[in-house]
Short mmCIF file of C-alpha atoms in Angstrom, two decimals:
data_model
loop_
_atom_site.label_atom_id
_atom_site.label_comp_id
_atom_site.label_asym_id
_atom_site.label_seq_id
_atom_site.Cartn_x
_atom_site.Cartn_y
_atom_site.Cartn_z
CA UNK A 236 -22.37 -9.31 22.29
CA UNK A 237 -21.77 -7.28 19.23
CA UNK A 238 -24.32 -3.72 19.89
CA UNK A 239 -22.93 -2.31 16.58
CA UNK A 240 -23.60 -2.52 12.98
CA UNK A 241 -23.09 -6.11 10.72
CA UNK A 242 -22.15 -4.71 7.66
CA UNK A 243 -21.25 -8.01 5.69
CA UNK A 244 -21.91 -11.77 5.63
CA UNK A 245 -19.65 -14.64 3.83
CA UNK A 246 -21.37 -17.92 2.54
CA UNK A 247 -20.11 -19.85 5.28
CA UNK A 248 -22.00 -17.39 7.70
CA UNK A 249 -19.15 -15.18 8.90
CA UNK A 250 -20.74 -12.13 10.31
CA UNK A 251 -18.40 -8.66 10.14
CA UNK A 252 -19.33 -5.85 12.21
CA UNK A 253 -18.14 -2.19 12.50
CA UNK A 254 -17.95 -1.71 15.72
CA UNK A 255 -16.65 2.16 15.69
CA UNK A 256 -12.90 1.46 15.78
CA UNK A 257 -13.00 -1.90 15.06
CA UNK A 258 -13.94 -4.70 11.97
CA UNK A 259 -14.68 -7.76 13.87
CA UNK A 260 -15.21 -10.92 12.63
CA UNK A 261 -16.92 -13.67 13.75
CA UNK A 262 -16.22 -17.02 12.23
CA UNK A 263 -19.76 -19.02 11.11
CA UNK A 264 -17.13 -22.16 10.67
CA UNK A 265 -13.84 -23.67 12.63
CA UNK A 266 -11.12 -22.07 11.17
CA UNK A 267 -6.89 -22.36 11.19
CA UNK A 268 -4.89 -19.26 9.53
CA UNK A 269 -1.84 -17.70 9.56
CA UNK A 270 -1.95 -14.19 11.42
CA UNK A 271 1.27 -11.27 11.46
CA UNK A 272 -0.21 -10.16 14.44
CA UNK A 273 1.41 -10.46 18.54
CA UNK A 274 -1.64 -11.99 19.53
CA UNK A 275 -1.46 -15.63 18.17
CA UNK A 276 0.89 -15.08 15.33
CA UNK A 277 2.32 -17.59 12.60
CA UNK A 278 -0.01 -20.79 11.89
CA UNK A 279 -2.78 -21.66 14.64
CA UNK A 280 -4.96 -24.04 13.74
CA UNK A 281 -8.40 -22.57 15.28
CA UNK A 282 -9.53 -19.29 15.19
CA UNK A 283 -13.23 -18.38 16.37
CA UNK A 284 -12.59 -14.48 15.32
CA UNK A 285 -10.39 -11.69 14.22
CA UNK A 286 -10.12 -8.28 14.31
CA UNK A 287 -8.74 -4.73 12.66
CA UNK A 288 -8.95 -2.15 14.79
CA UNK A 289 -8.00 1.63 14.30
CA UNK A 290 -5.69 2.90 16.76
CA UNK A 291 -7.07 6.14 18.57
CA UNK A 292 -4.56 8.89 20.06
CA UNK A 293 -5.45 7.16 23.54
CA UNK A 294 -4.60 3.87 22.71
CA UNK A 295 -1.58 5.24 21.43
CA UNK A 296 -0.60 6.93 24.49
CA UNK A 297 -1.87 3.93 26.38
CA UNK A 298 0.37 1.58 24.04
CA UNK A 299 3.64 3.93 24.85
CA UNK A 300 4.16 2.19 28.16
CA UNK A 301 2.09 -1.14 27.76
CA UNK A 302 2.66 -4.58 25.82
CA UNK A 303 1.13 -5.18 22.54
CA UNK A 304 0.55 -8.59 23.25
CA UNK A 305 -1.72 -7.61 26.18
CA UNK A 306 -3.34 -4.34 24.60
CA UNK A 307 -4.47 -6.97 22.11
CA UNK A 308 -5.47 -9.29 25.18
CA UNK A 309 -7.03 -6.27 26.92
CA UNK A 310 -8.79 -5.19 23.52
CA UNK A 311 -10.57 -8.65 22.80
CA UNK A 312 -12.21 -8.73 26.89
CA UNK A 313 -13.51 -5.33 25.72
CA UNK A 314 -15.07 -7.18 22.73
CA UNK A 315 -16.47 -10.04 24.68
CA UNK A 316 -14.40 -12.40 22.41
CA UNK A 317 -11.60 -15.46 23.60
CA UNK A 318 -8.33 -14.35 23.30
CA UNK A 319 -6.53 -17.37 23.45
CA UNK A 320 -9.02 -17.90 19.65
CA UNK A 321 -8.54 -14.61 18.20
CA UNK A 322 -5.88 -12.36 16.62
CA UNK A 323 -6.13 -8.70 15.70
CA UNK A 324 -4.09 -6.15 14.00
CA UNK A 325 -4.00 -2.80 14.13
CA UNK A 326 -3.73 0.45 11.93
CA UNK A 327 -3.84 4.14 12.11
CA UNK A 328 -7.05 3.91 8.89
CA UNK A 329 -10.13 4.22 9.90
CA UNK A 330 -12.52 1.06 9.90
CA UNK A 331 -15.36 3.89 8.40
CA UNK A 332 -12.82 2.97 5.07
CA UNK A 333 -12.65 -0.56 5.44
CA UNK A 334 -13.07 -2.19 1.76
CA UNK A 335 -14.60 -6.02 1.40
CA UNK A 336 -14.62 -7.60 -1.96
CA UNK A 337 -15.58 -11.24 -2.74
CA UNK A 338 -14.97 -13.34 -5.79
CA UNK A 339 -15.52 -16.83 -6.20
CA UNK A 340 -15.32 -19.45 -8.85
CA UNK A 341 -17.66 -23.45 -8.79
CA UNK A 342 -17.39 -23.91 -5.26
CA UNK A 343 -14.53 -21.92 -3.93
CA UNK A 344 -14.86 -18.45 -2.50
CA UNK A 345 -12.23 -15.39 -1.30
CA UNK A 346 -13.41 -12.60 0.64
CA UNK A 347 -10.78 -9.45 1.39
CA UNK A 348 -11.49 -7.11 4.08
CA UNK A 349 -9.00 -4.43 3.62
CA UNK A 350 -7.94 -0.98 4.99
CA UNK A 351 -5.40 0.92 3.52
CA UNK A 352 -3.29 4.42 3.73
CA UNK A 353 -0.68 4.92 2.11
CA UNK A 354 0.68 8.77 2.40
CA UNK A 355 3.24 8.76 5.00
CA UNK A 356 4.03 5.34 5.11
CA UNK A 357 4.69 3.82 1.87
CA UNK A 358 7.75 1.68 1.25
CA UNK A 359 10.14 -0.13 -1.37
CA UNK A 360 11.46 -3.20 0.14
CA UNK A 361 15.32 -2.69 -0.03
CA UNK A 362 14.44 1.41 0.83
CA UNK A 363 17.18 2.67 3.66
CA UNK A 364 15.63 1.49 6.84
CA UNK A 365 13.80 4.30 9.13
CA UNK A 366 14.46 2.32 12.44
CA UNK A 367 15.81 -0.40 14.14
CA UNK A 368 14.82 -2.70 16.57
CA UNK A 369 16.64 -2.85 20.05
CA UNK A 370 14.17 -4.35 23.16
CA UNK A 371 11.13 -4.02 20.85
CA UNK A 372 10.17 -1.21 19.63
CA UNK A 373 5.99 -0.45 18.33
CA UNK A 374 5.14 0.41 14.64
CA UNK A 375 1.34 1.06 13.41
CA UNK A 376 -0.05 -0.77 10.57
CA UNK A 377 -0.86 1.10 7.48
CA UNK A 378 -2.49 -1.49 4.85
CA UNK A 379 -4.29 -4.60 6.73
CA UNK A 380 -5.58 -7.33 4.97
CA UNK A 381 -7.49 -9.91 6.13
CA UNK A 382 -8.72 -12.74 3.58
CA UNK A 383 -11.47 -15.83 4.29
CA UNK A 384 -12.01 -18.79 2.16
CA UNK A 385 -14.55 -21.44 2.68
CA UNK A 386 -12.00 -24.06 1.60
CA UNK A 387 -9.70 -26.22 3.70
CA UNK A 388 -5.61 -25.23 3.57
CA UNK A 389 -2.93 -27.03 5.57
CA UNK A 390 -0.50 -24.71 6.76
CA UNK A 391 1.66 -25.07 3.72
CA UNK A 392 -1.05 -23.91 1.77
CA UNK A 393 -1.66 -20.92 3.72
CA UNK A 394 2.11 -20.24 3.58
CA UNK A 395 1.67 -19.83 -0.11
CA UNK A 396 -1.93 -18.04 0.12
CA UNK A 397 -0.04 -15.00 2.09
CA UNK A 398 3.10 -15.33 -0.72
CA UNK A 399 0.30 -14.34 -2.99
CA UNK A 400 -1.26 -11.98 -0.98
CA UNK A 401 1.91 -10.36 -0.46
CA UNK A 402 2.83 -10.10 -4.42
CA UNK A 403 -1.16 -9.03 -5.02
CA UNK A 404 -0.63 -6.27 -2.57
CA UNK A 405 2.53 -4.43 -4.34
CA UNK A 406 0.71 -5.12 -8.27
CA UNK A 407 -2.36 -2.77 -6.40
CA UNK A 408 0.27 -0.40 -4.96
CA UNK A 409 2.02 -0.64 -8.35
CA UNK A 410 -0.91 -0.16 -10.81
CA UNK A 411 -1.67 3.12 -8.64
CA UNK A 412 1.57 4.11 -8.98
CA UNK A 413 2.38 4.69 -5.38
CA UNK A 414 5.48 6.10 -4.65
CA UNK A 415 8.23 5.19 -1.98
CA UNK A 416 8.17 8.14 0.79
CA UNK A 417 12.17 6.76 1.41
CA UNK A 418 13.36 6.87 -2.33
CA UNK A 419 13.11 7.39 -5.89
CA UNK A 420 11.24 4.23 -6.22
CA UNK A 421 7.49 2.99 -6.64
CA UNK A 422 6.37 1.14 -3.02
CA UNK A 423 5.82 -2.39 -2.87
CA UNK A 424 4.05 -2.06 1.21
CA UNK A 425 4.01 0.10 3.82
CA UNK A 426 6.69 -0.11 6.52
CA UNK A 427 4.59 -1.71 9.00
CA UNK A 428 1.69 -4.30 7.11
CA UNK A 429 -0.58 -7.06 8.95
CA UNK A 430 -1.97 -9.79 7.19
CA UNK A 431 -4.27 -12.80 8.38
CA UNK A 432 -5.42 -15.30 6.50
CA UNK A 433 -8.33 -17.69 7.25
CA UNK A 434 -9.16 -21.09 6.03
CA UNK A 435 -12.65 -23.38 6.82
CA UNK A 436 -11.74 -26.54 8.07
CA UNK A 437 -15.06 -27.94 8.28
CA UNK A 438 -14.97 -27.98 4.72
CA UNK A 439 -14.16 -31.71 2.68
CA UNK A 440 -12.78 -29.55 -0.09
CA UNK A 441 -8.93 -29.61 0.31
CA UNK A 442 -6.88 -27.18 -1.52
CA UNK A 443 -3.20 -27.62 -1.85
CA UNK A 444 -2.33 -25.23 -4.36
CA UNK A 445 -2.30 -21.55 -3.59
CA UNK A 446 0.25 -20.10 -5.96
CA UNK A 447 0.01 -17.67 -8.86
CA UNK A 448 -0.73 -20.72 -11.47
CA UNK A 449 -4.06 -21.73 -9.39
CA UNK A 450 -7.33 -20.53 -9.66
CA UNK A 451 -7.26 -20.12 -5.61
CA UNK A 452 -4.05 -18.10 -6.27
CA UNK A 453 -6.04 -16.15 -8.95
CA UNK A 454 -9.18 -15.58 -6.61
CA UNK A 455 -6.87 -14.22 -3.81
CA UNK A 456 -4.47 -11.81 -6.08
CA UNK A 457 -7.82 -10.70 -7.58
CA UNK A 458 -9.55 -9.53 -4.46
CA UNK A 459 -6.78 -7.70 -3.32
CA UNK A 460 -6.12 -6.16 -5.98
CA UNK A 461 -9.26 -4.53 -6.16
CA UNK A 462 -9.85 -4.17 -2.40
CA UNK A 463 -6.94 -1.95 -1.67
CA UNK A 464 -7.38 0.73 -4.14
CA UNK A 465 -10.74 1.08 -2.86
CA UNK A 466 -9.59 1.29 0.96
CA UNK A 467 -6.60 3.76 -0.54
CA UNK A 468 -9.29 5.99 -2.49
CA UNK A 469 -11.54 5.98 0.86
CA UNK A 470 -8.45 6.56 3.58
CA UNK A 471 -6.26 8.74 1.27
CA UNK A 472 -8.35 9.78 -2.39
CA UNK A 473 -5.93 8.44 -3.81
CA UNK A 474 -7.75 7.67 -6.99
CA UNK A 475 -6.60 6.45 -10.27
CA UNK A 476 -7.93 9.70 -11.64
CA UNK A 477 -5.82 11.99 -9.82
CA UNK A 478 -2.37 10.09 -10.29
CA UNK A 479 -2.97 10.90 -13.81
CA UNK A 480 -1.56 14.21 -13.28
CA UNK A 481 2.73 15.03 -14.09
CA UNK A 482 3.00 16.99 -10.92
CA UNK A 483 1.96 13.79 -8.83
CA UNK A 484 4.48 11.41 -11.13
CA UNK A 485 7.57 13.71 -10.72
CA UNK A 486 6.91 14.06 -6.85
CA UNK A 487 8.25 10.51 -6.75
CA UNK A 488 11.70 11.98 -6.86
CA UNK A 489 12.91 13.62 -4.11
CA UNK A 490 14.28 16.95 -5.22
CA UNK A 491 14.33 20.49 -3.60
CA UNK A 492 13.33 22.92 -6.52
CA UNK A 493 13.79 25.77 -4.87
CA UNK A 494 16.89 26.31 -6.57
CA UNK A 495 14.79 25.72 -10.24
CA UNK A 496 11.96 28.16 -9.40
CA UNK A 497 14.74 30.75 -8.11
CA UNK A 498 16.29 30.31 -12.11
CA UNK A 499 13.23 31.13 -13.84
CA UNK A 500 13.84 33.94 -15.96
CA UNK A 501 9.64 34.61 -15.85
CA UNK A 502 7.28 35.65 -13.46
CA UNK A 503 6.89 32.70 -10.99
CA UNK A 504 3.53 33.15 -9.86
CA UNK A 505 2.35 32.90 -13.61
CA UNK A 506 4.32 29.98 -14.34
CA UNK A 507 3.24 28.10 -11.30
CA UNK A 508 -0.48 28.80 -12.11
CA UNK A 509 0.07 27.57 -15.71
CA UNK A 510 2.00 24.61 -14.26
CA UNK A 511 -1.11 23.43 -12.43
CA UNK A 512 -3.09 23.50 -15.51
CA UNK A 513 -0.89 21.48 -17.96
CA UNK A 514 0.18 18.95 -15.32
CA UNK A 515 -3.06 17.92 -16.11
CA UNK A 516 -3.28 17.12 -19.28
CA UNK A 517 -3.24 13.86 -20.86
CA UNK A 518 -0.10 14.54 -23.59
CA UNK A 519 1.82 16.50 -20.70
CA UNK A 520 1.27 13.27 -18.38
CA UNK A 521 1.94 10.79 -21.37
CA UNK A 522 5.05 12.65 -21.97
CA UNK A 523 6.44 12.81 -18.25
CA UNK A 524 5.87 9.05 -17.79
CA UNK A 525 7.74 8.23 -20.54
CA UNK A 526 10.65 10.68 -19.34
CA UNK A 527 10.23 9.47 -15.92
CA UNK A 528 10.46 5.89 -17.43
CA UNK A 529 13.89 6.35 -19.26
CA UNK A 530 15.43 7.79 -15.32
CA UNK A 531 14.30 4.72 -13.61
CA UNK A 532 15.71 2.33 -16.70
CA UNK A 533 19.09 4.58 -16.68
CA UNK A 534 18.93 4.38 -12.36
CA UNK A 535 19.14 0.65 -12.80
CA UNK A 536 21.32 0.52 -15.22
CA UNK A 537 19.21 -1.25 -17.73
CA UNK A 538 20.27 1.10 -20.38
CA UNK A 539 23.16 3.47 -20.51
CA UNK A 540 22.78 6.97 -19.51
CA UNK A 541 23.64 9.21 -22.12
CA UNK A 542 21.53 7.40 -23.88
CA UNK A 543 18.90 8.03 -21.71
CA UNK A 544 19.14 11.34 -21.85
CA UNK A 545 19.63 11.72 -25.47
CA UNK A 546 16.27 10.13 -25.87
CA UNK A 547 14.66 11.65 -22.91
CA UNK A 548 15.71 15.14 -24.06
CA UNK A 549 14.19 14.48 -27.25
CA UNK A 550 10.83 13.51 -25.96
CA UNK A 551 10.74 16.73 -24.02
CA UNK A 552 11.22 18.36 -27.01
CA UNK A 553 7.34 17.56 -27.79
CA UNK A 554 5.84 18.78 -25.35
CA UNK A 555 3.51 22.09 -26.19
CA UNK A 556 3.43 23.05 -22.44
CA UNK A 557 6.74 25.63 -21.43
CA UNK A 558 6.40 25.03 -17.68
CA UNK A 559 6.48 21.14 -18.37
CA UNK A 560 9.40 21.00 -20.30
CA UNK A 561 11.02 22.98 -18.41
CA UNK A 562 10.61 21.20 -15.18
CA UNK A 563 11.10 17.74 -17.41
CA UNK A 564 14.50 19.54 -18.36
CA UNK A 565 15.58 20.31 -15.42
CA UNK A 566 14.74 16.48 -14.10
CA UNK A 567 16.32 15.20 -16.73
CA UNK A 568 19.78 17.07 -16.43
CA UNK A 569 19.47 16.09 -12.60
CA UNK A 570 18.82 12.55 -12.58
CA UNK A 571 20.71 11.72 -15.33
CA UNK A 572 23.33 14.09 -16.36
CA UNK A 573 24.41 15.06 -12.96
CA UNK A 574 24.22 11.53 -11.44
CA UNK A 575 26.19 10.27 -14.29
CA UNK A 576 28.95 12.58 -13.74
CA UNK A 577 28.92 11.93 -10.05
CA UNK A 578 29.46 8.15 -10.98
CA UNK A 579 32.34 8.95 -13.40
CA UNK A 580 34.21 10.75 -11.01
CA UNK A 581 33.96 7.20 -9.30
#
């Protein structure tokens, strides 16, 4: 049935293949889950198989005038699987950058198989909306996460297994520092997400806990969190290593410069090639963080804004690196000088 590659293989004998545009799963046990997908969404209580599958420019075009529902239906009869046992979701990512990480503690294990990109997509939940909804309208996945356990979860359970999921997913995006592409703010998801999660009802061992205090809440957070930097590093290099760089943390705010460069009272070309060097320095990052850190706190209004600034100011003040402080400057006197004499006109 499956001519491709099986690249992994849980302890309850689910086999994963890669299967060119698609991770495929097939279940070694009878298992219920909870599925964002169109094809047997919310709880269903068995599942022989599931799927993430990369959506080609074909089966885009082929989606613009079809169902979802039954290009899903259509797509598992290509894979020789039931579709009335399956559910899929789908993402622009490539499955060649699918992640998989397992952790386990005693006798309960979590496997992740993740996929992740995160450039043009990323979202703060609350950001201004970028469409609405009138007689359906399609969206493509950006992260996908689907998560096994060999332990049995009532559908309760696996309401608050996906809670966690959910919160594990925005600490990954969050310790990466990924920013919103619709505001000011760090991301939380992308706009258009899939999650399934499995459960192994064969198994005697009854879980009814998955929240943040249990160890099944830990296990699931913990895989996450580890899977989707790895998928983002693969899809996107986005790496750790090259967010620590204080061009990358001020591009969170959106901000035409043109008008900054155009005030330079030096040669340009010089100053943007020194720029590039010092944004990557450790002091010049450490420095911009905590700048960038005083905005956010003033944007929220957990502290007040001259205040802000008087401190932020004064941190800029020790940095070694002219083109840094005088970008950080002219941050600064935008996002909190001018914006507080915008709101006092109000």
């Amino acid at each position: 049935m499956y001519s491709n590659r099986l690249i992994f293989k849980t302890s309850t004998d689910d086999k994963i293949y890669y299967l060119k545009d698609t991770i495929l799963i097939d279940f070694g046990v009878n298992r219920n889950g909870i599925s964002t997908s169109e094809l047997n969404s919310g709880t269903n209580d068995l599942y022989k198989t599931a799927f993430n599958q990369h959506l080609s420019q074909e089966k885009i075009d082929y989606l613009v005038n079809h169902d979802v529902h039954d290009y899903l239906i259509n797509e598992c009869e290509l894979l020789g699987i039931d579709s009335n046992y399956s559910t899929g979701l789908v993402t622009l990512a490539e499955m060649k950058n699918v992640s998989i990480v397992t952790k386990s503690f005693r006798n309960v294990e979590v496997t992740a198989i993740v996929t992740a990109g995160v450039r043009t997509n990323a979202t703060r939940a609350g950001d201004p909306a970028s469409y609405w909804e009138e007689n359906g309208e399609f969206h493509l996945g950006t992260i996908n996460i689907i998560l096994l356990t060999n332990v049995c979860l009532e559908k309760s359970t696996l309401t608050e297994a996906f809670m966690t999921a959910t919160e594990a997913k925005t600490v990954a995006l969050n310790d990466l520092r990924i920013p919103s592409q619709y505001s000011n703010g760090y991301a939380t998801g992308t706009g258009t997400d899939g999650v399934a999660i499995f459960s192994n009802t064969d198994s005697e061992d009854i879980i009814t806990n998955a929240g943040k205090h249990s160890k099944l809440g830990e296990l699931i957070a913990a895989t996450i969190i580890e899977a989707i930097p790895k998928a983002i590093s693969k899809q996107v290099w986005i790496t750790k290593k090259s967010q620590s760089n204080a061009l990358v943390r001020l591009n969170r705010f959106t901000l035409d410069i043109n008008e900054f460069y155009d005030s330079l009272d030096c040669d340009k070309f010089e100053f943007i090639k020194q720029l590039r060097i010092d944004a990557k320095k450790q002091e010049n990052v450490v420095i911009t963080t905590s700048v960038l850190n005083l905005i956010d706190e003033a944007e929220n209004n957990l502290v007040k804004k001259q205040d802000a600034y008087d401190l932020a100011m004064k941190i800029k003040e020790n940095c070694n690196s002219y083109p840094i402080r005088t970008l950080l400057e002219y941050w600064i006197n935008y996002f909190i000088l001018i914006v507080q004499e915008y709101h006092d006109l109000f």
